[in-house]
């Protein structure tokens, strides 16, 4: 997500802030800014675009001073623009923020009703107003003002706050987004990642959930949100700068696999209405009664997410769904027009085939909804409606967290549609939403099974081919598992609908072929177990991905990976995780370039 840095000491802050932000550039961002205190007042300099633009702007509007905060923004609420860039300043208060304020709409309308004026579309500016109000209302110091403001805010965040009234202090708080304090001699740093401060200090304190930290030149005081002091010994970081970029993981892909519980939670923030048994899609209002058909268009991994979408939308909303590869759709003279909702799914928002397919659909009168991970990228701009996954920048070429957050976005859409077609009862929606908010914890359970997946990668990783089988919504997961393995390990793999095996691929099975079977509990469990028996009868090696508590499956397979139980519609979000991890460990063992596999690009902007 966004990058955060703060400095307080005796050196000039701006070069240190820019230097720190540069270390975070690899994460991707769309705007940048600093607020630096000097001579009784902080000066904010910020702009859309790369750090180079900010540096140019700083030449014209220098920001001298020895206390400051800096930020690179990856847009979530509000498009990338100068006004939406951080820091946000209200009165004496400057704020930078990573994460999402869940109750931003309600807070904003309360603040507007009581006279606040907003100069951006962001959720972050709300926090600057809240802190400023606390100071006006008599909070004795910045720490107290921030603590009181935090009580009003729900969501995931790391904030760093500075006030012109108390220039010797930086106050930061953390809930779910990372935050670290770097300790120097007569100077201290605050940052979202150690990477940003590693060239200045290796002595750090990691701030934990629900903690607030007050940092001066010479002191660091940690408390909980009630003000109770916390003690923490500093750690010495021994990671190299490159390791630090990867958060200590060997590859970005592994880091991103582990980030999925967080990314999925961020994608759910503000969208689940547990009281109303409904979802909110960031203000998107579709004319559901007039939708006759839904056509998903996408490429690669996003196409697999769309295939899961077919299952979800048809079963929850009972609207007919088609799924098409964007590169096929655009050249087929497709029969599409008014009454069709085309849902374009794209992580990057820049895939040329998907863009051209949207143009074709719009030309023929369809309405287009984009689901993308990049705010204001070309695809959402081209579409009639858009809402975003909040995976944060995905750096590994093989998509992982973008996929699972797409599944969340599509599940939200299916529930939204189902409630409006009345195919989905209130009670069923309530059960599904309650399950949906449990998904991040259940994902955590699976990504913690790395050691087991590593053993399996060693056991099966020398095979020259793999087969992946699944039924229903697990069929696209079989395709995705095969794609992941091909992409990064260069081992040939096929994904098949388990029921299709007897129509051809069964000929491939011998004692050399590992067959990964997705067999979670559900209506097609027994049929899939029969397929699995057919594989074993031909000496094939079976690795089953099954539901925890399934005591039978071990007797039918060579190896088993268990995932927590969840609603049938949400199982793909869990069963895909062992496949991502298996691919990763097989590729790592082969020593391929996991993050930048040969011949592949992260964003495919050519035909
Ligand atoms: C596979 C992968 C690709 C992309 C595809 C579409 O790991 O990342 O298959 O899914 O190129 O890209 P987006 O989603 O950016 O349109």
Coordinates of C-alpha atoms and ligand atoms in Angstrom, one line a residue:
X1 CA 0.0 0.0 0.0
X2 CA 1.2 3.5 0.6
X3 CA 4.6 4.5 2.1
X4 CA 5.1 6.4 5.3
X5 CA 8.1 8.1 6.8
X6 CA 8.6 10.7 9.5
X7 CA 11.7 12.4 10.9
X8 CA 12.5 14.4 14.0
X9 CA 16.1 15.5 14.8
X10 CA 18.6 18.1 13.9
X11 CA 19.3 17.3 10.2
X12 CA 17.3 18.7 7.3
X13 CA 14.2 16.5 7.1
X14 CA 13.2 16.8 3.4
X15 CA 16.2 15.0 1.9
X16 CA 15.8 12.2 4.5
X17 CA 12.0 12.0 3.8
X18 CA 12.5 11.8 0.0
X19 CA 15.4 9.3 0.4
X20 CA 13.1 7.1 2.6
X21 CA 10.2 7.3 0.1
X22 CA 12.5 6.4 -2.7
X23 CA 13.3 3.1 -0.9
X24 CA 9.5 2.4 -0.9
X25 CA 9.1 3.2 -4.6
X26 CA 9.2 -0.4 -5.6
X27 CA 5.7 -0.8 -4.0
X28 CA 4.1 1.4 -6.5
X29 CA 2.3 4.7 -5.9
X30 CA 0.6 7.5 -7.8
X31 CA 1.4 10.6 -5.8
X32 CA 3.7 11.9 -3.1
X33 CA 4.1 14.7 -0.6
X34 CA 5.8 16.0 2.5
X35 CA 5.0 18.3 5.4
X36 CA 8.0 20.0 7.1
X37 CA 7.9 22.3 10.1
X38 CA 9.9 25.5 10.1
X39 CA 9.6 28.9 11.7
X40 CA 6.3 28.3 13.5
X41 CA 4.5 26.5 10.7
X42 CA 4.6 23.4 8.6
X43 CA 4.7 23.6 4.8
X44 CA 2.9 21.0 2.8
X45 CA 4.3 20.2 -0.7
X46 CA 2.6 17.4 -2.6
X47 CA 1.6 16.4 -6.1
X48 CA 0.4 13.6 -8.3
X49 CA 3.0 11.5 -10.0
X50 CA 6.4 10.2 -9.2
X51 CA 8.9 11.4 -6.6
X52 CA 10.7 13.3 -9.4
X53 CA 7.7 15.6 -9.8
X54 CA 7.7 16.2 -6.0
X55 CA 11.4 17.0 -6.1
X56 CA 10.9 19.5 -9.0
X57 CA 8.1 21.1 -7.0
X58 CA 10.3 21.3 -3.9
X59 CA 12.9 23.2 -5.9
X60 CA 10.3 25.9 -6.5
X61 CA 8.8 25.7 -3.0
X62 CA 11.6 24.5 -0.7
X63 CA 10.6 22.9 2.6
X64 CA 13.4 23.5 5.1
X65 CA 13.2 22.2 8.7
X66 CA 14.2 19.4 10.9
X67 CA 10.8 17.8 11.6
X68 CA 8.7 16.4 8.9
X69 CA 6.5 13.6 7.5
X70 CA 6.4 12.2 4.0
X71 CA 4.1 9.9 2.1
X72 CA 3.7 8.0 -1.2
X73 CA 0.0 7.3 -2.0
X74 CA -1.6 4.3 -3.7
X75 CA -5.1 5.6 -4.2
X76 CA -8.0 3.9 -2.5
X77 CA -10.6 6.6 -1.7
X78 CA -10.4 9.4 -4.2
X79 CA -8.5 9.4 -7.5
X80 CA -4.8 10.2 -7.7
X81 CA -4.6 14.0 -7.8
X82 CA -2.7 16.9 -6.1
X83 CA -5.5 17.5 -3.7
X84 CA -5.9 13.9 -2.7
X85 CA -2.1 13.4 -2.1
X86 CA -0.9 13.2 1.5
X87 CA -0.1 15.0 3.9
X88 CA -3.5 16.5 4.6
X89 CA -3.3 19.6 6.7
X90 CA -6.2 21.0 8.7
X91 CA -5.4 24.0 10.9
X92 CA -2.1 23.2 12.6
X93 CA -2.5 19.4 12.0
X94 CA -0.7 17.4 9.3
X95 CA -1.6 13.8 8.8
X96 CA -0.3 10.9 6.6
X97 CA -2.2 7.6 6.6
X98 CA -1.9 4.1 5.2
X99 CA -5.0 1.9 5.2
X100 CA -8.7 2.6 5.0
X101 CA -11.2 4.4 7.4
X102 CA -14.2 2.1 7.3
X103 CA -16.7 4.6 8.7
X104 CA -15.5 7.5 6.6
X105 CA -18.9 8.3 5.0
X106 CA -20.6 8.7 8.4
X107 CA -17.7 10.7 9.9
X108 CA -17.5 13.0 6.9
X109 CA -21.2 13.8 7.0
X110 CA -21.0 14.5 10.8
X111 CA -18.0 16.8 10.3
X112 CA -19.6 18.6 7.3
X113 CA -22.8 19.0 9.3
X114 CA -20.9 20.7 12.1
X115 CA -19.1 23.1 9.8
X116 CA -15.9 21.4 8.6
X117 CA -14.8 22.1 5.0
X118 CA -13.1 19.4 3.0
X119 CA -10.5 20.0 0.3
X120 CA -10.0 16.4 -0.8
X121 CA -12.0 13.2 -1.5
X122 CA -9.9 11.1 0.8
X123 CA -10.9 9.3 4.0
X124 CA -7.5 10.5 5.5
X125 CA -8.5 14.2 5.6
X126 CA -11.3 13.2 8.1
X127 CA -8.6 12.2 10.6
X128 CA -6.9 15.5 10.3
X129 CA -10.2 17.2 11.0
X130 CA -10.9 14.9 14.0
X131 CA -7.5 15.7 15.6
X132 CA -7.8 19.4 15.0
X133 CA -11.3 19.4 16.6
X134 CA -9.8 17.7 19.7
X135 CA -7.1 20.3 19.9
X136 CA -9.7 23.1 19.6
X137 CA -11.9 21.3 22.2
X138 CA -9.0 21.5 24.7
X139 CA -7.0 18.3 24.4
X140 CA -3.9 19.2 26.4
X141 CA -1.4 17.8 23.9
X142 CA -1.1 16.2 20.4
X143 CA -0.9 12.7 21.9
X144 CA -4.2 13.1 23.7
X145 CA -5.8 14.7 20.7
X146 CA -4.8 11.7 18.5
X147 CA -5.9 9.2 21.1
X148 CA -9.3 10.8 21.4
X149 CA -9.7 11.1 17.6
X150 CA -8.8 7.4 17.2
X151 CA -11.8 6.4 19.4
X152 CA -14.1 7.7 16.6
X153 CA -12.4 5.8 13.7
X154 CA -12.9 2.3 12.6
X155 CA -10.8 0.6 10.0
X156 CA -7.2 -0.4 9.2
X157 CA -4.6 2.3 9.6
X158 CA -1.1 3.5 10.3
X159 CA -1.3 7.3 11.0
X160 CA 1.5 9.8 11.6
X161 CA 0.4 13.2 12.9
X162 CA 2.3 16.4 13.4
X163 CA 1.1 19.7 14.8
X164 CA 2.4 23.2 14.4
X165 CA 1.4 23.8 18.0
X166 CA 3.8 21.0 19.2
X167 CA 6.5 20.9 16.6
X168 CA 8.9 18.7 18.7
X169 CA 6.6 15.7 18.6
X170 CA 5.4 13.1 16.0
X171 CA 2.5 10.9 17.1
X172 CA 1.7 7.7 15.3
X173 CA -0.8 4.9 15.7
X174 CA -1.3 1.5 14.3
X175 CA -4.2 -0.8 13.6
X176 CA -3.5 -3.5 11.0
X177 CA -1.1 -1.5 8.8
X178 CA 2.6 -1.8 9.6
X179 CA 4.5 0.8 11.6
X180 CA 8.0 0.9 12.8
X181 CA 10.1 3.5 14.8
X182 CA 13.8 3.9 13.9
X183 CA 16.1 5.0 16.7
X184 CA 19.0 7.4 16.2
X185 CA 21.3 9.6 18.3
X186 CA 19.3 12.8 19.0
X187 CA 17.0 11.9 16.1
X188 CA 14.2 9.3 15.5
X189 CA 12.2 8.0 12.5
X190 CA 8.8 6.6 12.0
X191 CA 8.0 4.5 8.9
X192 CA 5.7 2.0 7.4
X193 CA 8.6 -0.4 6.5
X194 CA 12.1 -0.7 7.8
X195 CA 13.3 -0.4 4.2
X196 CA 12.6 3.3 4.4
X197 CA 15.0 3.9 7.3
X198 CA 17.6 1.2 7.0
X199 CA 20.2 3.5 5.5
X200 CA 19.9 5.7 8.6
X201 CA 19.5 3.2 11.5
X202 CA 19.2 -0.5 12.1
X203 CA 17.9 -0.1 15.6
X204 CA 14.1 -0.3 15.5
X205 CA 10.9 -0.8 17.5
X206 CA 8.0 -2.5 15.8
X207 CA 4.7 -1.0 16.9
X208 CA 2.0 -3.5 17.5
X209 CA -1.8 -3.6 17.0
X210 CA -3.7 -1.0 18.9
X211 CA -0.6 1.0 20.0
X212 CA 0.1 4.7 19.8
X213 CA 3.6 6.1 19.9
X214 CA 4.8 9.6 20.8
X215 CA 8.2 10.3 19.2
X216 CA 10.5 13.2 20.0
X217 CA 14.2 13.8 19.1
X218 CA 15.2 12.0 22.3
X219 CA 12.3 9.8 23.4
X220 CA 9.9 7.2 22.2
X221 CA 6.8 6.4 24.4
X222 CA 4.4 3.6 23.5
X223 CA 1.0 3.3 25.0
X224 CA -2.2 1.5 24.1
X225 CA -5.2 3.5 22.9
X226 CA -6.3 4.0 26.5
X227 CA -3.0 5.6 27.4
X228 CA -1.5 2.6 29.4
X229 CA 2.3 2.6 28.9
X230 CA 3.9 -0.4 27.0
X231 CA 7.5 -1.4 27.2
X232 CA 9.4 -2.8 24.2
X233 CA 13.1 -3.5 23.7
X234 CA 14.5 -2.3 20.3
X235 CA 15.6 -4.8 17.8
X236 CA 18.7 -4.7 15.6
X237 CA 17.8 -5.4 11.9
X238 CA 20.3 -7.6 10.2
X239 CA 18.4 -7.8 6.9
X240 CA 20.0 -6.4 3.7
X241 CA 18.1 -3.6 2.0
X242 CA 16.8 -6.1 -0.6
X243 CA 15.6 -8.5 2.0
X244 CA 13.9 -5.7 3.8
X245 CA 12.0 -4.7 0.7
X246 CA 10.6 -8.2 0.7
X247 CA 9.7 -7.9 4.4
X248 CA 12.2 -10.6 5.2
X249 CA 10.6 -13.1 2.7
X250 CA 12.8 -14.6 0.1
X251 CA 10.6 -13.4 -2.8
X252 CA 7.8 -10.8 -3.3
X253 CA 5.5 -13.7 -4.3
X254 CA 5.9 -15.3 -0.9
X255 CA 5.4 -12.0 0.8
X256 CA 2.3 -11.4 -1.2
X257 CA 0.9 -14.9 -0.5
X258 CA 1.3 -14.1 3.2
X259 CA -0.3 -10.6 2.7
X260 CA -3.6 -12.2 1.6
X261 CA -5.4 -12.2 4.9
X262 CA -4.7 -8.5 5.2
X263 CA -5.5 -7.7 1.6
X264 CA -8.8 -9.5 1.8
X265 CA -9.7 -7.8 5.0
X266 CA -8.9 -4.4 3.4
X267 CA -11.1 -5.3 0.4
X268 CA -14.0 -6.1 2.8
X269 CA -13.6 -2.9 4.8
X270 CA -16.6 -0.6 4.6
X271 CA -18.4 -3.0 2.2
X272 CA -20.1 -5.4 4.5
X273 CA -23.3 -4.2 6.1
X274 CA -23.9 -6.8 8.8
X275 CA -26.9 -4.9 10.2
X276 CA -28.6 -4.5 6.8
X277 CA -27.6 -8.0 5.6
X278 CA -26.3 -6.3 2.5
X279 CA -23.2 -4.9 0.8
X280 CA -22.1 -1.5 -0.3
X281 CA -20.0 -1.2 -3.5
X282 CA -18.5 2.3 -2.9
X283 CA -21.6 4.1 -4.2
X284 CA -22.0 1.9 -7.3
X285 CA -25.7 1.7 -8.0
X286 CA -26.7 -0.8 -10.7
X287 CA -30.1 -1.0 -12.4
X288 CA -30.4 -4.7 -11.3
X289 CA -34.0 -5.2 -12.3
X290 CA -33.1 -4.5 -15.9
X291 CA -30.0 -6.8 -16.1
X292 CA -30.9 -9.7 -18.3
X293 CA -27.5 -11.3 -18.4
X294 CA -24.0 -10.8 -17.0
X295 CA -20.8 -11.3 -19.1
X296 CA -17.5 -11.4 -17.3
X297 CA -14.5 -10.6 -19.5
X298 CA -10.9 -10.9 -18.3
X299 CA -7.6 -12.5 -19.0
X300 CA -5.4 -15.1 -17.2
X301 CA -5.8 -15.2 -13.5
X302 CA -8.5 -12.6 -13.6
X303 CA -10.4 -14.9 -16.0
X304 CA -10.2 -17.7 -13.5
X305 CA -11.6 -15.3 -10.8
X306 CA -14.4 -14.5 -13.3
X307 CA -15.2 -18.2 -13.8
X308 CA -15.7 -18.4 -10.0
X309 CA -17.9 -15.4 -10.5
X310 CA -20.2 -17.3 -12.9
X311 CA -20.8 -19.9 -10.1
X312 CA -21.4 -17.2 -7.5
X313 CA -23.6 -14.9 -9.4
X314 CA -25.7 -17.7 -10.9
X315 CA -26.2 -19.4 -7.6
X316 CA -26.8 -16.3 -5.5
X317 CA -28.5 -13.9 -7.9
X318 CA -30.0 -16.3 -10.4
X319 CA -29.0 -14.1 -13.3
X320 CA -27.5 -16.0 -16.3
X321 CA -23.8 -15.5 -16.6
X322 CA -21.3 -16.0 -19.4
X323 CA -17.5 -15.7 -19.0
X324 CA -15.3 -14.9 -21.9
X325 CA -11.6 -14.4 -22.5
X326 CA -11.2 -10.7 -23.4
X327 CA -9.0 -11.6 -26.4
X328 CA -11.7 -13.9 -27.8
X329 CA -14.7 -11.7 -27.0
X330 CA -13.4 -8.7 -28.9
X331 CA -12.9 -10.6 -32.2
X332 CA -16.0 -12.7 -32.1
X333 CA -18.5 -10.0 -33.1
X334 CA -20.2 -10.9 -29.8
X335 CA -24.0 -10.7 -29.3
X336 CA -24.1 -8.2 -26.6
X337 CA -26.2 -5.0 -26.0
X338 CA -28.6 -3.2 -23.7
X339 CA -29.7 -5.5 -20.8
X340 CA -26.2 -7.0 -20.5
X341 CA -24.0 -6.0 -17.7
X342 CA -20.4 -6.6 -18.7
X343 CA -18.1 -7.1 -15.7
X344 CA -14.4 -6.5 -16.6
X345 CA -12.0 -7.9 -14.1
X346 CA -8.4 -6.7 -14.2
X347 CA -5.7 -6.3 -11.5
X348 CA -3.7 -3.8 -13.4
X349 CA -6.6 -2.0 -15.1
X350 CA -4.3 -1.7 -18.1
X351 CA -4.7 -5.0 -20.0
X352 CA -5.2 -4.1 -23.6
X353 CA -7.4 -7.1 -24.6
X354 CA -9.7 -6.3 -21.7
X355 CA -9.8 -2.7 -22.7
X356 CA -10.7 -3.4 -26.3
X357 CA -13.4 -5.9 -25.2
X358 CA -14.9 -3.1 -23.1
X359 CA -14.9 -0.7 -26.0
X360 CA -16.7 -3.4 -28.1
X361 CA -19.3 -4.0 -25.4
X362 CA -19.9 -0.3 -24.9
X363 CA -20.2 0.3 -28.6
X364 CA -23.0 -2.3 -28.7
X365 CA -24.9 -0.7 -25.8
X366 CA -23.9 -2.8 -22.8
X367 CA -23.3 -1.4 -19.4
X368 CA -19.8 -2.0 -18.1
X369 CA -18.7 -2.5 -14.5
X370 CA -14.9 -2.7 -13.8
X371 CA -13.4 -4.5 -10.8
X372 CA -9.7 -3.4 -10.6
X373 CA -6.9 -3.1 -8.1
X374 CA -5.5 0.2 -9.5
X375 CA -7.6 3.3 -8.9
X376 CA -8.0 5.5 -12.0
X377 CA -6.3 3.0 -14.3
X378 CA -7.5 2.8 -17.9
X379 CA -10.1 0.0 -17.5
X380 CA -12.1 1.6 -14.6
X381 CA -12.0 4.9 -16.4
X382 CA -13.4 3.4 -19.5
X383 CA -16.2 1.5 -17.7
X384 CA -19.5 3.0 -16.6
X385 CA -19.0 1.9 -13.0
X386 CA -16.0 0.7 -11.0
X387 CA -15.1 -0.6 -7.7
X388 CA -11.8 -1.6 -6.4
X389 CA -10.0 -4.5 -4.7
X390 CA -7.6 -3.3 -2.0
X391 CA -4.8 -5.7 -2.5
X392 CA -2.1 -3.0 -2.6
X393 CA 0.6 -3.1 -5.2
X394 CA 1.4 -6.6 -6.5
X395 CA 5.0 -6.9 -7.5
X396 CA 5.5 -10.6 -8.1
X397 CA 4.5 -11.3 -11.7
X398 CA 2.4 -14.3 -10.8
X399 CA -0.8 -13.0 -9.3
X400 CA -1.8 -14.2 -5.8
X401 CA -3.3 -11.5 -3.6
X402 CA -4.9 -9.8 -6.6
X403 CA -6.7 -13.1 -7.3
X404 CA -8.1 -13.7 -3.8
X405 CA -9.2 -10.0 -3.5
X406 CA -10.9 -10.3 -6.9
X407 CA -12.8 -13.3 -5.5
X408 CA -13.9 -11.1 -2.6
X409 CA -15.0 -8.3 -4.9
X410 CA -16.9 -10.8 -7.0
X411 CA -18.6 -12.4 -4.0
X412 CA -19.6 -8.9 -2.8
X413 CA -21.1 -8.2 -6.2
X414 CA -23.0 -11.5 -6.2
X415 CA -24.5 -10.8 -2.8
X416 CA -25.4 -7.2 -3.9
X417 CA -27.1 -8.6 -7.0
X418 CA -28.8 -11.5 -5.1
X419 CA -30.3 -9.1 -2.6
X420 CA -31.7 -7.0 -5.3
X421 CA -33.1 -9.8 -7.5
X422 CA -34.5 -11.3 -4.2
X423 CA -32.9 -14.6 -5.2
X424 CA -30.8 -14.3 -2.0
X425 CA -32.8 -14.3 1.2
X426 CA -31.9 -12.0 4.0
X427 CA -31.1 -14.9 6.2
X428 CA -28.7 -16.5 3.6
X429 CA -27.1 -13.2 3.0
X430 CA -26.5 -12.8 6.7
X431 CA -24.9 -16.2 7.0
X432 CA -22.7 -15.6 3.9
X433 CA -21.6 -12.2 5.1
X434 CA -20.8 -13.6 8.6
X435 CA -18.7 -16.2 6.8
X436 CA -17.1 -13.7 4.5
X437 CA -15.7 -11.6 7.4
X438 CA -14.1 -14.8 8.8
X439 CA -12.2 -15.5 5.6
X440 CA -9.1 -13.5 6.5
X441 CA -8.6 -15.5 9.7
X442 CA -9.2 -18.7 7.9
X443 CA -6.7 -17.7 5.2
X444 CA -4.1 -17.1 7.9
X445 CA -4.6 -20.7 9.1
X446 CA -3.7 -21.9 5.5
X447 CA -0.8 -19.6 4.8
X448 CA 0.8 -20.8 8.1
X449 CA 1.1 -24.3 6.6
X450 CA 4.2 -23.3 4.7
X451 CA 6.4 -26.0 6.2
X452 CA 4.0 -28.8 5.1
X453 CA 3.7 -27.4 1.6
X454 CA 7.5 -27.2 1.4
X455 CA 7.7 -30.9 2.2
X456 CA 5.1 -31.7 -0.5
X457 CA 7.0 -29.5 -3.0
X458 CA 10.1 -31.6 -2.4
X459 CA 8.1 -34.8 -2.7
X460 CA 6.4 -33.9 -6.0
X461 CA 8.5 -31.1 -7.4
X462 CA 10.6 -33.3 -9.7
X463 CA 7.7 -34.4 -11.8
X464 CA 7.6 -33.3 -15.4
X465 CA 3.8 -32.7 -15.4
X466 CA 0.9 -32.1 -13.1
X467 CA -2.8 -32.5 -13.3
X468 CA -5.2 -30.3 -11.3
X469 CA -8.8 -31.4 -10.9
X470 CA -11.9 -29.8 -9.4
X471 CA -15.6 -29.5 -9.8
X472 CA -18.0 -26.5 -9.7
X473 CA -16.3 -23.5 -8.3
X474 CA -13.2 -25.6 -7.7
X475 CA -12.7 -26.1 -11.5
X476 CA -11.4 -22.6 -12.0
X477 CA -9.2 -23.1 -9.0
X478 CA -7.8 -26.2 -10.7
X479 CA -7.1 -24.0 -13.8
X480 CA -5.5 -21.3 -11.6
X481 CA -3.3 -23.9 -9.8
X482 CA -2.1 -25.2 -13.1
X483 CA -1.4 -21.7 -14.4
X484 CA 0.6 -20.7 -11.2
X485 CA 2.8 -23.8 -11.5
X486 CA 3.4 -23.3 -15.2
X487 CA 4.2 -19.7 -14.8
X488 CA 6.9 -19.9 -12.2
X489 CA 8.3 -23.4 -12.3
X490 CA 8.0 -24.0 -16.0
X491 CA 6.5 -27.4 -15.4
X492 CA 3.7 -28.4 -17.7
X493 CA 0.4 -28.6 -15.8
X494 CA -3.2 -29.0 -16.9
X495 CA -6.3 -27.9 -15.0
X496 CA -9.4 -30.0 -15.7
X497 CA -13.0 -30.3 -14.6
X498 CA -12.8 -33.5 -12.5
X499 CA -15.8 -35.0 -14.4
X500 CA -14.0 -34.5 -17.7
X501 CA -11.1 -36.6 -16.7
X502 CA -12.5 -39.8 -18.1
X503 CA -13.1 -38.1 -21.5
X504 CA -9.4 -37.8 -22.2
X505 CA -6.8 -36.8 -19.6
X506 CA -7.1 -40.1 -17.8
X507 CA -4.7 -41.4 -20.5
X508 CA -2.0 -39.3 -18.9
X509 CA -2.2 -41.0 -15.6
X510 CA 0.7 -43.2 -14.4
X511 CA 2.9 -43.4 -11.3
X512 CA 4.9 -40.4 -12.4
X513 CA 2.0 -37.9 -12.6
X514 CA 1.0 -36.0 -9.5
X515 CA -2.7 -35.2 -9.5
X516 CA -3.8 -32.4 -7.3
X517 CA -7.5 -32.8 -6.5
X518 CA -9.6 -30.1 -5.0
X519 CA -12.1 -31.9 -2.9
X520 CA -13.6 -29.7 -0.1
X521 CA -16.9 -30.8 1.5
X522 CA -19.9 -30.0 -0.6
X523 CA -22.5 -31.5 -3.0
X524 CA -19.9 -32.9 -5.4
X525 CA -17.6 -34.3 -2.7
X526 CA -18.5 -38.0 -3.4
X527 CA -18.3 -37.6 -7.2
X528 CA -14.8 -36.1 -6.8
X529 CA -13.7 -38.8 -4.4
X530 CA -14.7 -41.3 -7.2
X531 CA -12.5 -39.4 -9.6
X532 CA -9.7 -39.6 -7.1
X533 CA -10.1 -43.3 -6.8
X534 CA -9.9 -43.6 -10.6
X535 CA -6.5 -41.8 -10.5
X536 CA -5.2 -44.1 -7.8
X537 CA -6.4 -47.2 -9.5
X538 CA -4.0 -46.2 -12.3
X539 CA -1.1 -45.6 -9.9
X540 CA -1.4 -41.8 -10.1
X541 CA -0.2 -39.9 -7.0
X542 CA -3.0 -37.9 -5.4
X543 CA -2.5 -34.8 -3.4
X544 CA -5.9 -33.8 -2.0
X545 CA -7.0 -30.3 -0.9
X546 CA -9.8 -31.1 1.5
X547 CA -11.8 -29.6 4.4
X548 CA -10.5 -29.8 8.0
X549 CA -12.4 -32.5 9.8
X550 CA -12.6 -34.8 6.8
X551 CA -11.4 -38.1 8.2
X552 CA -12.1 -40.1 5.1
X553 CA -10.0 -38.4 2.5
X554 CA -6.6 -39.6 3.9
X555 CA -7.6 -43.1 3.0
X556 CA -8.1 -42.1 -0.7
X557 CA -5.0 -40.0 -1.2
X558 CA -1.2 -40.0 -0.9
X559 CA -1.1 -36.6 0.8
X560 CA -3.7 -34.2 2.1
X561 CA -3.7 -30.4 2.8
X562 CA -6.6 -29.4 5.0
X563 CA -8.2 -25.9 4.8
X564 CA -10.8 -24.6 7.3
X565 CA -14.5 -25.2 6.5
X566 CA -16.5 -22.3 5.1
X567 CA -19.6 -21.7 3.0
X568 CA -19.5 -23.5 -0.4
X569 CA -19.5 -20.2 -2.3
X570 CA -16.4 -19.0 -0.4
X571 CA -14.3 -22.2 -0.5
X572 CA -12.2 -21.1 -3.6
X573 CA -10.7 -18.3 -1.5
X574 CA -9.2 -20.9 0.8
X575 CA -8.4 -23.9 -1.5
X576 CA -6.4 -21.7 -3.9
X577 CA -3.9 -20.9 -1.2
X578 CA -2.2 -24.3 -1.0
X579 CA -1.9 -24.3 -4.8
X580 CA -0.1 -20.9 -4.8
X581 CA 2.2 -22.2 -2.0
X582 CA 2.9 -25.5 -3.7
X583 CA 3.8 -23.7 -7.0
X584 CA 6.0 -21.2 -5.1
X585 CA 8.0 -23.9 -3.2
X586 CA 8.4 -26.1 -6.3
X587 CA 9.7 -23.1 -8.3
X588 CA 12.0 -22.0 -5.4
X589 CA 13.4 -25.5 -5.2
X590 CA 14.1 -25.4 -9.0
X591 CA 15.7 -22.1 -8.5
X592 CA 13.7 -20.2 -11.2
X593 CA 13.2 -16.5 -11.1
X594 CA 10.0 -16.6 -9.1
X595 CA 9.2 -12.9 -9.1
X596 CA 10.0 -12.3 -12.8
X597 CA 9.4 -15.6 -14.6
X598 CA 10.8 -15.8 -18.1
X599 CA 8.8 -14.2 -21.0
X600 CA 6.1 -12.8 -18.7
X601 CA 5.2 -9.2 -17.9
X602 CA 3.1 -7.8 -15.0
X603 CA 0.9 -5.7 -17.2
X604 CA 0.1 -6.9 -20.7
X605 CA -0.5 -3.8 -22.7
X606 CA 0.0 -5.4 -26.1
X607 CA -2.3 -7.8 -28.1
Ligands
LIG1 C1 -1.1 -14.7 -13.9 C2 -1.3 -13.3 -14.2 C3 -1.9 -13.0 -15.5 C4 -2.9 -11.8 -15.4 C5 -3.4 -11.4 -16.8 C6 -4.5 -10.3 -16.6 O1 -0.4 -14.9 -12.7 O2 -1.0 -12.4 -13.4 O3 -2.5 -14.1 -16.1 O4 -3.9 -12.2 -14.6 O5 -2.3 -10.9 -17.5 O6 -3.9 -9.2 -16.0 P1 -4.9 -8.1 -15.3 O7 -5.6 -8.8 -14.2 O8 -4.0 -7.0 -14.8 O9 -5.8 -7.6 -16.4

